[in-house]
mmCIF file of C-alpha atoms in Angstrom:
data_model
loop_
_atom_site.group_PDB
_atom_site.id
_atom_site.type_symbol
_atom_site.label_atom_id
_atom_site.label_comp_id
_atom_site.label_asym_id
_atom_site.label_seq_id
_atom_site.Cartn_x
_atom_site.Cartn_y
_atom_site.Cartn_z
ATOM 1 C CA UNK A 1 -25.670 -49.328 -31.687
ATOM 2 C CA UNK A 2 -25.187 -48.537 -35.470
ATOM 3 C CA UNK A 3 -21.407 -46.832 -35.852
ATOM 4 C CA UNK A 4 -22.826 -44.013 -37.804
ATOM 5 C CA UNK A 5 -25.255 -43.094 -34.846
ATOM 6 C CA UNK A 6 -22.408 -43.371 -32.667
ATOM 7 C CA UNK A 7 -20.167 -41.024 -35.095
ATOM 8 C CA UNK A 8 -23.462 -38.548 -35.290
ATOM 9 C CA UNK A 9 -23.847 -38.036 -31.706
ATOM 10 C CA UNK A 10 -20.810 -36.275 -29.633
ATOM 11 C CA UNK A 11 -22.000 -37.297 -26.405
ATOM 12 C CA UNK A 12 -21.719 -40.393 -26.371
ATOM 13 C CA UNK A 13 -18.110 -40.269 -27.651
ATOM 14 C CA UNK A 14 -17.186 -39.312 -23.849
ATOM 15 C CA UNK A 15 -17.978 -41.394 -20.814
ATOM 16 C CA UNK A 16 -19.551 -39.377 -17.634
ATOM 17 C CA UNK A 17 -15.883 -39.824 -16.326
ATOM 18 C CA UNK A 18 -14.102 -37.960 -19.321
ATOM 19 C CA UNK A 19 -12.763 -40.933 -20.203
ATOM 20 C CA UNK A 20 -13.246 -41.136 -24.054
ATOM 21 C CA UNK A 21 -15.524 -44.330 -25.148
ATOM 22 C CA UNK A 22 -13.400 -45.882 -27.824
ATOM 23 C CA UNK A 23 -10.603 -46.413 -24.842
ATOM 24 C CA UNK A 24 -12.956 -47.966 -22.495
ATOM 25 C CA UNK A 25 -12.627 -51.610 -23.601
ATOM 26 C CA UNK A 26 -8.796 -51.656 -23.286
ATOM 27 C CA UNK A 27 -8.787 -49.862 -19.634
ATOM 28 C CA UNK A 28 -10.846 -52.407 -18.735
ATOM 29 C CA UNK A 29 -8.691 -54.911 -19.561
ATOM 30 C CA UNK A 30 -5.543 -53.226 -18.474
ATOM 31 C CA UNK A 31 -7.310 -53.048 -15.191
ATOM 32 C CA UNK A 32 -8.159 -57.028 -14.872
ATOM 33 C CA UNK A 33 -4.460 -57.230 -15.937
ATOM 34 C CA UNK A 34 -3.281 -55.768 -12.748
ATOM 35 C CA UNK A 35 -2.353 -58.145 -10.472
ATOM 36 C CA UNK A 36 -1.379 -60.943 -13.038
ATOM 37 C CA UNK A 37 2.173 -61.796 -12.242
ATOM 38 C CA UNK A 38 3.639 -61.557 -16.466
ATOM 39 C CA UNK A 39 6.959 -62.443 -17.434
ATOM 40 C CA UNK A 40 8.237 -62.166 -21.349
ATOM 41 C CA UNK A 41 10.246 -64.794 -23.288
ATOM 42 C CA UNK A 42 11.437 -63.903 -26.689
ATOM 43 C CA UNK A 43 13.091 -66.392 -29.691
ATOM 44 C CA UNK A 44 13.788 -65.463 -32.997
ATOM 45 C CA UNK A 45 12.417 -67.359 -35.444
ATOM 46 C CA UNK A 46 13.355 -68.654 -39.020
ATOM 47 C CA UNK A 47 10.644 -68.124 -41.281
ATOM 48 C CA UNK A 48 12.425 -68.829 -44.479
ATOM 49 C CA UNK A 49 10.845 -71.378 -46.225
ATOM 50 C CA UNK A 50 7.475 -70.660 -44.607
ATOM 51 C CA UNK A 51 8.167 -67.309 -45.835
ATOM 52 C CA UNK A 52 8.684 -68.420 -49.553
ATOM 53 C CA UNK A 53 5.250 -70.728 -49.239
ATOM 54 C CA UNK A 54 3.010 -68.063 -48.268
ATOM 55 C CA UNK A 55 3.921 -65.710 -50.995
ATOM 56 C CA UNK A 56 3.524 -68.355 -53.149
ATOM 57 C CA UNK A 57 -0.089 -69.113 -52.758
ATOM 58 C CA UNK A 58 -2.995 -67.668 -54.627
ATOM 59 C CA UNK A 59 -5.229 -67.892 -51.006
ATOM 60 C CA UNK A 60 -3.731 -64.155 -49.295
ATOM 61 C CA UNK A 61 -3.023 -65.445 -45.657
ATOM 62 C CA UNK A 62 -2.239 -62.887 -42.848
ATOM 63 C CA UNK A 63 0.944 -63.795 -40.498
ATOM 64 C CA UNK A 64 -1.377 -63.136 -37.560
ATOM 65 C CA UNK A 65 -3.874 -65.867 -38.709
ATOM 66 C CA UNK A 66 -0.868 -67.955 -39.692
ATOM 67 C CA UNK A 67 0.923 -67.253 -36.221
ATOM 68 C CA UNK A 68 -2.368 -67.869 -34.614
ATOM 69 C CA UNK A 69 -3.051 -71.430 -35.967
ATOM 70 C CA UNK A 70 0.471 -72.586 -35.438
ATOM 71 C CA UNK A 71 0.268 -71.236 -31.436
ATOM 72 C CA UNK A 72 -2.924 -73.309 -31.349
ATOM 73 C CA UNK A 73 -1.530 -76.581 -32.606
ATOM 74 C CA UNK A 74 1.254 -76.051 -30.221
ATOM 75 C CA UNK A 75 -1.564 -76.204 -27.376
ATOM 76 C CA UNK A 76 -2.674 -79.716 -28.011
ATOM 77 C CA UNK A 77 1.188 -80.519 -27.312
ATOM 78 C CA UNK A 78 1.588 -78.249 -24.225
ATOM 79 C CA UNK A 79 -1.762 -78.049 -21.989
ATOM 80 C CA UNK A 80 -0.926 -75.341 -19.908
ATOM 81 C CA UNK A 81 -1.287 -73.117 -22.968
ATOM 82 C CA UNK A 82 -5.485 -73.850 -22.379
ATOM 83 C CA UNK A 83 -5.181 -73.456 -18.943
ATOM 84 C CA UNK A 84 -6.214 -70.349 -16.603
ATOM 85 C CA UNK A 85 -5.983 -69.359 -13.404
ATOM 86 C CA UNK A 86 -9.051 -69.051 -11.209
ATOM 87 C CA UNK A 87 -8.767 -66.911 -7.830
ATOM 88 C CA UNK A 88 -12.734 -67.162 -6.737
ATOM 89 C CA UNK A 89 -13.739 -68.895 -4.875
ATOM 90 C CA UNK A 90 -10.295 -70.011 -3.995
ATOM 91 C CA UNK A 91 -7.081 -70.048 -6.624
ATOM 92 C CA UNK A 92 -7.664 -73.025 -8.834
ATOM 93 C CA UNK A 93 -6.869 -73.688 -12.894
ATOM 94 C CA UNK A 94 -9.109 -74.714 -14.935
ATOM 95 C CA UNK A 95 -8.504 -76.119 -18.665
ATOM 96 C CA UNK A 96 -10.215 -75.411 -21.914
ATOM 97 C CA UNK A 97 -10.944 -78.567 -24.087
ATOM 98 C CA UNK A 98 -10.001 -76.482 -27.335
ATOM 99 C CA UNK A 99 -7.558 -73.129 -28.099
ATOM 100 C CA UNK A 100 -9.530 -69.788 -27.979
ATOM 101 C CA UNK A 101 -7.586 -67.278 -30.108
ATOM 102 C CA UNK A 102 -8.243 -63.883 -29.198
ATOM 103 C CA UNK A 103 -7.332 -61.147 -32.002
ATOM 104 C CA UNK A 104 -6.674 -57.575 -31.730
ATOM 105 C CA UNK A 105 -8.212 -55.895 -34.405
ATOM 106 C CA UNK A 106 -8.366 -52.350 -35.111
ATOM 107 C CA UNK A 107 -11.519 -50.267 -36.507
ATOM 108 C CA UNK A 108 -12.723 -47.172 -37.126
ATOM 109 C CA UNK A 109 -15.788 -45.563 -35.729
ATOM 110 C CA UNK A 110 -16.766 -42.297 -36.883
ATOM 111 C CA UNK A 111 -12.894 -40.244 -36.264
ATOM 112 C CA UNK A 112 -12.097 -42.669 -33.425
ATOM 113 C CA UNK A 113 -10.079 -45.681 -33.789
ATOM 114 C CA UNK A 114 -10.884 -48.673 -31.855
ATOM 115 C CA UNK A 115 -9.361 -51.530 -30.718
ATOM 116 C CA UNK A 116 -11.358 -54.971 -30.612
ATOM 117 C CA UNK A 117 -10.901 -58.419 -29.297
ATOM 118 C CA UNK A 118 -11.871 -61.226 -32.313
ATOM 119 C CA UNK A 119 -12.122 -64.486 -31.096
ATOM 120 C CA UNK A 120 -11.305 -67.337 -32.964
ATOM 121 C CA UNK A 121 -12.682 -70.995 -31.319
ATOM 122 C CA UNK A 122 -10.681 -74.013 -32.470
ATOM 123 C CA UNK A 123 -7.896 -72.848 -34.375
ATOM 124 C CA UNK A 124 -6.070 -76.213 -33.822
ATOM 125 C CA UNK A 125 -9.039 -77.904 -35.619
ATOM 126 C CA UNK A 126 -9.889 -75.478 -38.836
ATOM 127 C CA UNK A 127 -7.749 -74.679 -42.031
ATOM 128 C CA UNK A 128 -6.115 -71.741 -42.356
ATOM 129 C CA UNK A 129 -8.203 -70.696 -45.139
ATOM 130 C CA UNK A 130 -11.727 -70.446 -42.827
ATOM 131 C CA UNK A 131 -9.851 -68.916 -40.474
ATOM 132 C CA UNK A 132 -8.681 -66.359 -42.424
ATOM 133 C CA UNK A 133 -12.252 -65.857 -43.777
ATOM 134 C CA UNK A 134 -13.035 -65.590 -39.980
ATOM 135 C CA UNK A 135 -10.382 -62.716 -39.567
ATOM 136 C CA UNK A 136 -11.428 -60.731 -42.866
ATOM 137 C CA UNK A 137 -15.036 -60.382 -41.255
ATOM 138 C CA UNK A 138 -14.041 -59.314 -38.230
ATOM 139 C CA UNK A 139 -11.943 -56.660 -40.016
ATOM 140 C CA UNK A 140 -14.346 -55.687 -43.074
ATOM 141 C CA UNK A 141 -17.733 -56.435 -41.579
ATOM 142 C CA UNK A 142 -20.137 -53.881 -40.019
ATOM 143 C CA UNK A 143 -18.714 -53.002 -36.746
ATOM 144 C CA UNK A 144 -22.383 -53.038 -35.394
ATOM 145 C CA UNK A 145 -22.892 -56.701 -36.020
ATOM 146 C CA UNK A 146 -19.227 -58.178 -35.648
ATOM 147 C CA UNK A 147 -18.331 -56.810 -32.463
ATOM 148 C CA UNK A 148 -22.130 -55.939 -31.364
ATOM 149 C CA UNK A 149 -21.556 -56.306 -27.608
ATOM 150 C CA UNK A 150 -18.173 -54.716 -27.230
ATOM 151 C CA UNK A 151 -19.477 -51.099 -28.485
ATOM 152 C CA UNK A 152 -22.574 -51.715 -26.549
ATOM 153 C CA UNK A 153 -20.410 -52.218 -23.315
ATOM 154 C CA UNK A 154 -18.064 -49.771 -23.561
ATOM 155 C CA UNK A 155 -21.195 -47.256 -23.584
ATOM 156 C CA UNK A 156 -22.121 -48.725 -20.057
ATOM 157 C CA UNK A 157 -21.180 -46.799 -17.413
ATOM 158 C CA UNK A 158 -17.758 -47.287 -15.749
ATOM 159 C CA UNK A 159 -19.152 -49.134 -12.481
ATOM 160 C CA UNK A 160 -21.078 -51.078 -14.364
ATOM 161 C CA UNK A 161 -18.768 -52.443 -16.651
ATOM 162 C CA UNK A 162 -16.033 -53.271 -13.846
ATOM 163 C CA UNK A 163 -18.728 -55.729 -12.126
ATOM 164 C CA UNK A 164 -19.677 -57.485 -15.614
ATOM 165 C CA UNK A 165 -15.983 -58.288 -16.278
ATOM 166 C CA UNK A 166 -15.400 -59.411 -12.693
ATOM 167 C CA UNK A 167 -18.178 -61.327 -12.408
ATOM 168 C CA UNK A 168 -16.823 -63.128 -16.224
ATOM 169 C CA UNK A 169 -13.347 -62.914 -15.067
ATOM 170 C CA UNK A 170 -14.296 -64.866 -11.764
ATOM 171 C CA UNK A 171 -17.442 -66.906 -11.827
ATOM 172 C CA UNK A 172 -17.851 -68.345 -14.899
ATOM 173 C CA UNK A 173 -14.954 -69.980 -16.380
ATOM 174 C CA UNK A 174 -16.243 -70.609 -19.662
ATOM 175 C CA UNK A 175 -17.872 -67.055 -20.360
ATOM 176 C CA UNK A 176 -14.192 -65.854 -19.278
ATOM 177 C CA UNK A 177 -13.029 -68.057 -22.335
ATOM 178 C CA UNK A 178 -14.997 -66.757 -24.595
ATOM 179 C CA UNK A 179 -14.807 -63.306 -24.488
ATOM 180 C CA UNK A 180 -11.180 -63.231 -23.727
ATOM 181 C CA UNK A 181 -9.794 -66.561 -24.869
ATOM 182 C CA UNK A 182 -7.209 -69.017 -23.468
ATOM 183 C CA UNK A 183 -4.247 -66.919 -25.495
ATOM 184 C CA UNK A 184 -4.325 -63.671 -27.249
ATOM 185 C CA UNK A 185 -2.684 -62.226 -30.316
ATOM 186 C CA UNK A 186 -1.395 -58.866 -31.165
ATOM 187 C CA UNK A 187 0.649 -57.389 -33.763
ATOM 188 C CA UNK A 188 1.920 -54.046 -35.169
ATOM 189 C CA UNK A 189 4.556 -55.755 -37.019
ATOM 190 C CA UNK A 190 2.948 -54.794 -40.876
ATOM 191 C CA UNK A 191 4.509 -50.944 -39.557
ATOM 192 C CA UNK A 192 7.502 -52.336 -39.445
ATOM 193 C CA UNK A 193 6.970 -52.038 -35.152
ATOM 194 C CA UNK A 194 7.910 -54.432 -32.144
ATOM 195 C CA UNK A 195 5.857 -54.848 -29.448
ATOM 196 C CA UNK A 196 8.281 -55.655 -26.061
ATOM 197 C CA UNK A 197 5.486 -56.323 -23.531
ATOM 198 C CA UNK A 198 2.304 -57.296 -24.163
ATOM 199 C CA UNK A 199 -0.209 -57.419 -22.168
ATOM 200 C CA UNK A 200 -3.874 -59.063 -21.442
ATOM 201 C CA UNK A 201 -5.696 -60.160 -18.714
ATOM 202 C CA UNK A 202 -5.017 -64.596 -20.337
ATOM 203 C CA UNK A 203 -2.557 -66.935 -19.610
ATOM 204 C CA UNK A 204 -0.388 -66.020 -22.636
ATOM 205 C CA UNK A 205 0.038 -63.376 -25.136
ATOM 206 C CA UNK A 206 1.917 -63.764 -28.419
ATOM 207 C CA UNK A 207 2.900 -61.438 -30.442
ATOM 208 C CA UNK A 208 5.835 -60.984 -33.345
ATOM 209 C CA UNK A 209 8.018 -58.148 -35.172
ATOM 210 C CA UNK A 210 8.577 -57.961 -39.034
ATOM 211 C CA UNK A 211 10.698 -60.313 -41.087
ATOM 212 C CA UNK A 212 13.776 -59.307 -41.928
ATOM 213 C CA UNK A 213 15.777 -59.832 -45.037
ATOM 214 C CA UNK A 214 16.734 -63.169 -43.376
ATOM 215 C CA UNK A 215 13.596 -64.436 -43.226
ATOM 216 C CA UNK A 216 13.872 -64.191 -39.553
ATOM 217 C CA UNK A 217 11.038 -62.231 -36.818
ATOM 218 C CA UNK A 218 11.424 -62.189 -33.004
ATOM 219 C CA UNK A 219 8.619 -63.979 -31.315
ATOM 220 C CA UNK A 220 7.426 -62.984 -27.562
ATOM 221 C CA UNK A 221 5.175 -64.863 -25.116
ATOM 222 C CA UNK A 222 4.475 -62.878 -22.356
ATOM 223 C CA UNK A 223 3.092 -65.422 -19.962
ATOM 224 C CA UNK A 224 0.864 -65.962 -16.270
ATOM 225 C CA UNK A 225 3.931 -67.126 -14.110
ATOM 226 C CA UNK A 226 1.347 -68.534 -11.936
ATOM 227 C CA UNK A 227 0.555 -70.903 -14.512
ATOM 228 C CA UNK A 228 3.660 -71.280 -16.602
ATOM 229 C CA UNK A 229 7.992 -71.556 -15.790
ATOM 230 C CA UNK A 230 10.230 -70.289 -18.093
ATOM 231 C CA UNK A 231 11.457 -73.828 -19.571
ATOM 232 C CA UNK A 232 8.011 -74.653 -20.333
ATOM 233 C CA UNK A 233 7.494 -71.583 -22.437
ATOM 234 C CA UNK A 234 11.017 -71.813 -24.291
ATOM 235 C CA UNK A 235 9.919 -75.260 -25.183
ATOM 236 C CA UNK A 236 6.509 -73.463 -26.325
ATOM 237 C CA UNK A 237 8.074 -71.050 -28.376
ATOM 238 C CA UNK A 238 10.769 -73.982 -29.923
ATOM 239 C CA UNK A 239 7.672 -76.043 -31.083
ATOM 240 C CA UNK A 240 5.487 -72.973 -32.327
ATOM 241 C CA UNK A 241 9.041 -72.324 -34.690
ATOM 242 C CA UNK A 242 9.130 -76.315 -35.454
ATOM 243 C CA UNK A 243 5.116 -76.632 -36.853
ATOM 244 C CA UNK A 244 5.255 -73.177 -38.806
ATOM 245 C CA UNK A 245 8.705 -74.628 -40.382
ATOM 246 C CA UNK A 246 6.969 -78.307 -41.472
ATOM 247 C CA UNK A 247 3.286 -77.988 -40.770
ATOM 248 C CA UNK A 248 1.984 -74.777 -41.331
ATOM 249 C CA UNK A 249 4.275 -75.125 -44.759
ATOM 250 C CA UNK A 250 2.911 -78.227 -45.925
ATOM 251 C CA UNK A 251 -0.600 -76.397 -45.242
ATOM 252 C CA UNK A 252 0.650 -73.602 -47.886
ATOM 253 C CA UNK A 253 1.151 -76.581 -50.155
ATOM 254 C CA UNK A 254 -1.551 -77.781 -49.851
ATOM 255 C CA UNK A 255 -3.887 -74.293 -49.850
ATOM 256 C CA UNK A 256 -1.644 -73.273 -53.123
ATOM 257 C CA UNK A 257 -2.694 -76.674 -54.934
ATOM 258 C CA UNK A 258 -6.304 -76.450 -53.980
ATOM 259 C CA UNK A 259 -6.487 -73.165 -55.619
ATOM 260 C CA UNK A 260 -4.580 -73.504 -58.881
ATOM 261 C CA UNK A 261 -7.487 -75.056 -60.850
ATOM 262 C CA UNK A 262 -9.549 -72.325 -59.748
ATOM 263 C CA UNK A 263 -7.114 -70.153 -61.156
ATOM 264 C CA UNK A 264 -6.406 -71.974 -64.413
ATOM 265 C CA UNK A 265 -10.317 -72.137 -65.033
ATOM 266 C CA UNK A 266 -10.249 -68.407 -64.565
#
């Protein structure tokens, strides 16, 4: 449904419940999240020369897409980052071949804002520059088209919505992937803000605070104990530090060179 037909019409701002629309998608999800046994694991990391590199380059890279692709290479290294657990028919895991990065992004229908979920398929594979192009269409692109099926369900009513998302949550794991990915990602960090628990209905959430003069962020996984131990995710969060401090750098580099003829023929 077209946002400005949603904006024009009151009525449909408000589900039969009271519960307003543009809040329906994240009860949902705070309601799968329920019984998923969560535990948070914090490290601060040193973003120095990473830091310099991204200022440096023509190409404007977000930290979340930067965070994003470096949490995804550190899933090829440590599997149970693709991995989810399955209660139905009886409690089994099952693992992704490829990182799903799911995005929080923030819109605005009509006065309401709303909060999406942007997934972003093989981030381990693709350069930070498409993925960024990915991100900047999810947030500039017509709400209708981008995140067409999201608005339409929230406008469902509430039983029906709560049997669609169980029957994705428990049947199918593959539709599970993709519309809530093997991780998610969410950040208020560009208001200066820290986010201490986050929480979605995946195996792992990541999400990071501002830099400081230092160079320096705290960096929390909050993470499925049913699926993860503590040591495993400290080592997690030590190798996501490790590839944004060589990798993801080099990848700077190598986006800054790239675009300095472009600039020069300018």
């Amino acid at each position: 449904m077209p946002a400005d037909r949603i904006a024009m019409r009151p009525w449909l701002r408000w589900l039969p419940t009271g519960m307003p629309v543009h809040r329906a998608l994240v009860t949902d999800l705070m309601w799968l999240h329920r019984n998923m046994p969560t535990v948070s694991q914090v490290k601060t990391f040193d973003l120095r020369e990473l830091s310099a590199a991204r200022s440096g380059c023509p190409r404007r890279i977000s930290w979340a897409v930067t965070f994003l692709r470096a949490y995804a290479l550190a899933s090829v290294e440590f599997p149970s980052l693709r991995r989810t657990y399955m209660s139905w028919p009886w409690p089994h895991f099952y693992e992704h071949p490829e990182a799903v990065g799911n995005l929080v992004v923030s819109r605005r229908i009509g006065d309401e804002s709303w909060l999406f979920f942007a997934p972003i398929a093989g981030a381990e594979k693709f350069s930070l520059d498409r993925q960024q192009g990915l991100l900047e269409r999810y947030q500039t692109g017509p709400v209708e088209e981008v995140f067409k099926n999201q608005v339409r369900l929230a406008h469902y009513p509430h039983f029906i919505r709560r049997l669609l998302w169980w029957l994705r949550f428990n049947f199918s794991h593959r539709k599970r992937i993709k519309r809530l990915g093997t991780f998610a990602l969410t950040t208020v960090a560009g208001q200066g803000v820290v986010i201490l628990d986050p929480r979605a209905p995946v195996t792992s959430t990541l999400t990071y605070g501002p830099l400081n003069d230092a160079g320096q962020c705290d960096v929390t996984v909050t993470y499925d104990h049913r699926v993860m131990d503590g040591k495993e995710v400290a080592e997690i969060l030590c190798a996501t530090e490790r590839i944004m401090q060589t990798r993801i750098v080099r990848e700077f580099h190598e986006l800054s060179q790239r675009h300095q003829p472009q600039i020069k023929a300018a």
